[in-house]
């Protein structure tokens, strides 16, 4: 189900087995899932969008579906056949025009978001690492420009100590 375009990996992931079920942060889980299922090593860039659907699994659980951008560090695809049917690098237009994306409203909307990211200045949510009150590492997801600013301010403050 992974669609790859230009120099980013666009990943749609549901929480059926990702990442909350394993206690992972979104930014860590998407990179792990991409590597496990496609063999592509990639770094998290941002969440472009997410969808929430209640009573989705067995009409009991809430499903969260994340559309993320990753920056690849490797490009050779090695498909995990038990998880995905096919993975390939493709131009954004080919991805958007796939019949599946045209027939299913949610996927059509997400394909449109991917296209907008490629063609315009579309900002998603990037991470700002922080800690909880008990000192546990955590992430705040916010506008990508603001995240850069917050991270730069934190880095500047820590380098001046």
PDB file of C-alpha atoms in Angstrom:
ATOM      1  CA  UNK A   1       0.000   0.000   0.000  1.00  0.00           C
ATOM      2  CA  UNK A   2       3.025   2.316   0.113  1.00  0.00           C
ATOM      3  CA  UNK A   3       3.254   4.843  -2.674  1.00  0.00           C
ATOM      4  CA  UNK A   4       6.540   6.532  -3.318  1.00  0.00           C
ATOM      5  CA  UNK A   5       7.007   9.748  -5.231  1.00  0.00           C
ATOM      6  CA  UNK A   6       9.753  12.204  -6.072  1.00  0.00           C
ATOM      7  CA  UNK A   7      12.321  12.183  -3.238  1.00  0.00           C
ATOM      8  CA  UNK A   8       9.936  11.413  -0.402  1.00  0.00           C
ATOM      9  CA  UNK A   9       8.043   8.355   0.727  1.00  0.00           C
ATOM     10  CA  UNK A  10       4.369   8.937   1.364  1.00  0.00           C
ATOM     11  CA  UNK A  11       3.079   6.400   3.801  1.00  0.00           C
ATOM     12  CA  UNK A  12      -0.460   5.706   4.790  1.00  0.00           C
ATOM     13  CA  UNK A  13      -0.546   3.762   8.029  1.00  0.00           C
ATOM     14  CA  UNK A  14      -3.385   2.604  10.202  1.00  0.00           C
ATOM     15  CA  UNK A  15      -3.114   1.838  13.917  1.00  0.00           C
ATOM     16  CA  UNK A  16      -4.167  -1.791  13.502  1.00  0.00           C
ATOM     17  CA  UNK A  17      -0.572  -2.807  14.298  1.00  0.00           C
ATOM     18  CA  UNK A  18       1.144   0.549  14.188  1.00  0.00           C
ATOM     19  CA  UNK A  19       2.594   2.452  16.161  1.00  0.00           C
ATOM     20  CA  UNK A  20       0.534   2.887  19.340  1.00  0.00           C
ATOM     21  CA  UNK A  21      -0.044  -0.848  19.769  1.00  0.00           C
ATOM     22  CA  UNK A  22       3.702  -1.226  20.203  1.00  0.00           C
ATOM     23  CA  UNK A  23       4.233   1.889  22.299  1.00  0.00           C
ATOM     24  CA  UNK A  24       6.039   3.715  19.477  1.00  0.00           C
ATOM     25  CA  UNK A  25       5.838   7.335  18.505  1.00  0.00           C
ATOM     26  CA  UNK A  26       4.416   8.028  15.043  1.00  0.00           C
ATOM     27  CA  UNK A  27       7.756   9.370  13.801  1.00  0.00           C
ATOM     28  CA  UNK A  28       9.561   6.172  14.841  1.00  0.00           C
ATOM     29  CA  UNK A  29       6.818   3.747  13.822  1.00  0.00           C
ATOM     30  CA  UNK A  30       6.427   4.953  10.238  1.00  0.00           C
ATOM     31  CA  UNK A  31      10.156   4.658   9.560  1.00  0.00           C
ATOM     32  CA  UNK A  32      10.206   1.142  11.051  1.00  0.00           C
ATOM     33  CA  UNK A  33       7.131   0.057   9.067  1.00  0.00           C
ATOM     34  CA  UNK A  34       8.553   1.371   5.781  1.00  0.00           C
ATOM     35  CA  UNK A  35      11.841  -0.449   6.351  1.00  0.00           C
ATOM     36  CA  UNK A  36      10.151  -3.714   7.423  1.00  0.00           C
ATOM     37  CA  UNK A  37       7.690  -3.804   4.555  1.00  0.00           C
ATOM     38  CA  UNK A  38       9.677  -2.254   1.685  1.00  0.00           C
ATOM     39  CA  UNK A  39      13.326  -2.473   2.742  1.00  0.00           C
ATOM     40  CA  UNK A  40      13.662   1.304   2.313  1.00  0.00           C
ATOM     41  CA  UNK A  41      15.529   3.061   5.126  1.00  0.00           C
ATOM     42  CA  UNK A  42      13.947   6.484   5.599  1.00  0.00           C
ATOM     43  CA  UNK A  43      13.799   9.363   8.086  1.00  0.00           C
ATOM     44  CA  UNK A  44      10.542  10.909   9.276  1.00  0.00           C
ATOM     45  CA  UNK A  45       9.889  14.415   7.906  1.00  0.00           C
ATOM     46  CA  UNK A  46       6.287  15.264   8.784  1.00  0.00           C
ATOM     47  CA  UNK A  47       2.677  14.150   9.133  1.00  0.00           C
ATOM     48  CA  UNK A  48       0.728  15.611   6.210  1.00  0.00           C
ATOM     49  CA  UNK A  49      -2.684  14.634   7.546  1.00  0.00           C
ATOM     50  CA  UNK A  50      -4.518  12.076   9.605  1.00  0.00           C
ATOM     51  CA  UNK A  51      -7.988  10.586   9.696  1.00  0.00           C
ATOM     52  CA  UNK A  52      -9.908   9.297  12.674  1.00  0.00           C
ATOM     53  CA  UNK A  53     -12.719   6.739  12.326  1.00  0.00           C
ATOM     54  CA  UNK A  54     -14.677   5.428  15.308  1.00  0.00           C
ATOM     55  CA  UNK A  55     -15.823   1.818  15.686  1.00  0.00           C
ATOM     56  CA  UNK A  56     -13.661   0.833  12.722  1.00  0.00           C
ATOM     57  CA  UNK A  57     -12.241  -2.525  13.892  1.00  0.00           C
ATOM     58  CA  UNK A  58     -14.882  -5.115  14.747  1.00  0.00           C
ATOM     59  CA  UNK A  59     -17.174  -2.110  15.216  1.00  0.00           C
ATOM     60  CA  UNK A  60     -15.478  -1.474  18.556  1.00  0.00           C
ATOM     61  CA  UNK A  61     -12.234   0.419  18.148  1.00  0.00           C
ATOM     62  CA  UNK A  62     -11.137   3.792  16.832  1.00  0.00           C
ATOM     63  CA  UNK A  63      -8.786   3.746  13.844  1.00  0.00           C
ATOM     64  CA  UNK A  64      -6.186   6.467  13.253  1.00  0.00           C
ATOM     65  CA  UNK A  65      -4.800   6.695   9.721  1.00  0.00           C
ATOM     66  CA  UNK A  66      -1.652   8.824   9.220  1.00  0.00           C
ATOM     67  CA  UNK A  67      -0.290  10.186   5.961  1.00  0.00           C
ATOM     68  CA  UNK A  68       3.414  10.899   6.508  1.00  0.00           C
ATOM     69  CA  UNK A  69       6.397  12.121   4.521  1.00  0.00           C
ATOM     70  CA  UNK A  70       9.718  10.371   4.949  1.00  0.00           C
ATOM     71  CA  UNK A  71      13.053  11.143   3.330  1.00  0.00           C
ATOM     72  CA  UNK A  72      14.686   7.977   1.961  1.00  0.00           C
ATOM     73  CA  UNK A  73      18.284   7.006   2.726  1.00  0.00           C
ATOM     74  CA  UNK A  74      18.021   3.944   0.472  1.00  0.00           C
ATOM     75  CA  UNK A  75      16.044   3.374  -2.714  1.00  0.00           C
ATOM     76  CA  UNK A  76      16.081  -0.344  -3.487  1.00  0.00           C
ATOM     77  CA  UNK A  77      12.698  -1.924  -2.741  1.00  0.00           C
ATOM     78  CA  UNK A  78      12.491  -5.349  -1.146  1.00  0.00           C
ATOM     79  CA  UNK A  79       8.786  -6.116  -0.651  1.00  0.00           C
ATOM     80  CA  UNK A  80       7.559  -8.060   2.355  1.00  0.00           C
ATOM     81  CA  UNK A  81       5.075 -10.190   0.400  1.00  0.00           C
ATOM     82  CA  UNK A  82       3.068 -11.155   3.502  1.00  0.00           C
ATOM     83  CA  UNK A  83       2.208  -7.482   4.088  1.00  0.00           C
ATOM     84  CA  UNK A  84       2.047  -5.690   0.746  1.00  0.00           C
ATOM     85  CA  UNK A  85       1.149  -6.609  -2.784  1.00  0.00           C
ATOM     86  CA  UNK A  86       3.422  -4.174  -4.611  1.00  0.00           C
ATOM     87  CA  UNK A  87       5.669  -1.191  -3.931  1.00  0.00           C
ATOM     88  CA  UNK A  88       7.348   1.029  -6.498  1.00  0.00           C
ATOM     89  CA  UNK A  89       8.702   4.521  -7.010  1.00  0.00           C
ATOM     90  CA  UNK A  90       6.389   6.598  -9.172  1.00  0.00           C
ATOM     91  CA  UNK A  91       5.693  10.168 -10.277  1.00  0.00           C
ATOM     92  CA  UNK A  92       3.013  12.008  -8.304  1.00  0.00           C
ATOM     93  CA  UNK A  93       0.647  12.143 -11.301  1.00  0.00           C
ATOM     94  CA  UNK A  94       0.748   8.347 -11.695  1.00  0.00           C
ATOM     95  CA  UNK A  95       0.009   7.958  -7.981  1.00  0.00           C
ATOM     96  CA  UNK A  96      -2.907  10.415  -8.008  1.00  0.00           C
ATOM     97  CA  UNK A  97      -4.434   8.828 -11.134  1.00  0.00           C
ATOM     98  CA  UNK A  98      -4.506   5.262  -9.799  1.00  0.00           C
ATOM     99  CA  UNK A  99      -8.031   3.803  -9.976  1.00  0.00           C
ATOM    100  CA  UNK A 100      -8.003   3.011  -6.244  1.00  0.00           C
ATOM    101  CA  UNK A 101      -7.340   6.656  -5.404  1.00  0.00           C
ATOM    102  CA  UNK A 102     -10.017   7.834  -7.813  1.00  0.00           C
ATOM    103  CA  UNK A 103     -12.717   5.440  -6.544  1.00  0.00           C
ATOM    104  CA  UNK A 104     -12.238   5.778  -2.791  1.00  0.00           C
ATOM    105  CA  UNK A 105     -12.979   9.245  -1.424  1.00  0.00           C
ATOM    106  CA  UNK A 106     -10.535   9.100   1.505  1.00  0.00           C
ATOM    107  CA  UNK A 107      -7.669   7.963  -0.738  1.00  0.00           C
ATOM    108  CA  UNK A 108      -8.575  10.566  -3.356  1.00  0.00           C
ATOM    109  CA  UNK A 109      -8.327  13.277  -0.695  1.00  0.00           C
ATOM    110  CA  UNK A 110      -5.001  11.930   0.574  1.00  0.00           C
ATOM    111  CA  UNK A 111      -3.613  11.648  -2.977  1.00  0.00           C
ATOM    112  CA  UNK A 112      -4.619  15.291  -3.478  1.00  0.00           C
ATOM    113  CA  UNK A 113      -2.700  16.245  -0.317  1.00  0.00           C
ATOM    114  CA  UNK A 114       0.391  14.407  -1.629  1.00  0.00           C
ATOM    115  CA  UNK A 115       0.093  16.240  -4.945  1.00  0.00           C
ATOM    116  CA  UNK A 116      -0.294  19.584  -3.179  1.00  0.00           C
ATOM    117  CA  UNK A 117       2.841  18.839  -1.111  1.00  0.00           C
ATOM    118  CA  UNK A 118       4.812  18.144  -4.320  1.00  0.00           C
ATOM    119  CA  UNK A 119       3.521  21.101  -6.296  1.00  0.00           C
ATOM    120  CA  UNK A 120       3.063  23.824  -3.674  1.00  0.00           C
ATOM    121  CA  UNK A 121       4.233  24.939  -0.275  1.00  0.00           C
ATOM    122  CA  UNK A 122       2.134  22.606   1.876  1.00  0.00           C
ATOM    123  CA  UNK A 123       3.265  22.234   5.483  1.00  0.00           C
ATOM    124  CA  UNK A 124       2.360  19.302   7.651  1.00  0.00           C
ATOM    125  CA  UNK A 125       3.235  18.565  11.263  1.00  0.00           C
ATOM    126  CA  UNK A 126       6.859  17.998  12.273  1.00  0.00           C
ATOM    127  CA  UNK A 127       8.218  16.916  15.640  1.00  0.00           C
ATOM    128  CA  UNK A 128       9.609  18.854  18.533  1.00  0.00           C
ATOM    129  CA  UNK A 129      11.245  16.504  21.033  1.00  0.00           C
ATOM    130  CA  UNK A 130      10.373  17.197  24.637  1.00  0.00           C
ATOM    131  CA  UNK A 131       9.997  15.343  27.927  1.00  0.00           C
ATOM    132  CA  UNK A 132       7.018  14.560  30.104  1.00  0.00           C
ATOM    133  CA  UNK A 133       6.809  15.638  33.743  1.00  0.00           C
ATOM    134  CA  UNK A 134       8.419  12.315  34.692  1.00  0.00           C
ATOM    135  CA  UNK A 135      11.321  12.838  32.269  1.00  0.00           C
ATOM    136  CA  UNK A 136      10.142  10.418  29.569  1.00  0.00           C
ATOM    137  CA  UNK A 137      10.983  11.425  25.985  1.00  0.00           C
ATOM    138  CA  UNK A 138       7.923  12.621  24.065  1.00  0.00           C
ATOM    139  CA  UNK A 139       7.091  14.478  20.860  1.00  0.00           C
ATOM    140  CA  UNK A 140       4.866  17.437  20.101  1.00  0.00           C
ATOM    141  CA  UNK A 141       3.647  17.551  16.483  1.00  0.00           C
ATOM    142  CA  UNK A 142       3.111  21.055  15.129  1.00  0.00           C
ATOM    143  CA  UNK A 143       3.355  23.149  11.957  1.00  0.00           C
ATOM    144  CA  UNK A 144       6.643  22.283  10.243  1.00  0.00           C
ATOM    145  CA  UNK A 145       7.929  25.887  10.162  1.00  0.00           C
ATOM    146  CA  UNK A 146       7.152  26.391  13.844  1.00  0.00           C
ATOM    147  CA  UNK A 147       8.786  23.059  14.724  1.00  0.00           C
ATOM    148  CA  UNK A 148      11.997  24.189  12.978  1.00  0.00           C
ATOM    149  CA  UNK A 149      11.922  27.414  14.974  1.00  0.00           C
ATOM    150  CA  UNK A 150      11.310  25.638  18.300  1.00  0.00           C
ATOM    151  CA  UNK A 151      14.029  23.066  17.602  1.00  0.00           C
ATOM    152  CA  UNK A 152      16.517  25.792  16.613  1.00  0.00           C
ATOM    153  CA  UNK A 153      15.754  27.762  19.785  1.00  0.00           C
ATOM    154  CA  UNK A 154      16.191  24.635  21.935  1.00  0.00           C
ATOM    155  CA  UNK A 155      19.435  23.683  20.141  1.00  0.00           C
ATOM    156  CA  UNK A 156      20.770  27.215  20.549  1.00  0.00           C
ATOM    157  CA  UNK A 157      19.951  27.228  24.263  1.00  0.00           C
ATOM    158  CA  UNK A 158      21.595  23.832  24.861  1.00  0.00           C
ATOM    159  CA  UNK A 159      24.763  24.810  22.982  1.00  0.00           C
ATOM    160  CA  UNK A 160      25.191  27.929  25.110  1.00  0.00           C
ATOM    161  CA  UNK A 161      25.264  25.925  28.386  1.00  0.00           C
TER     162      UNK A 161
END
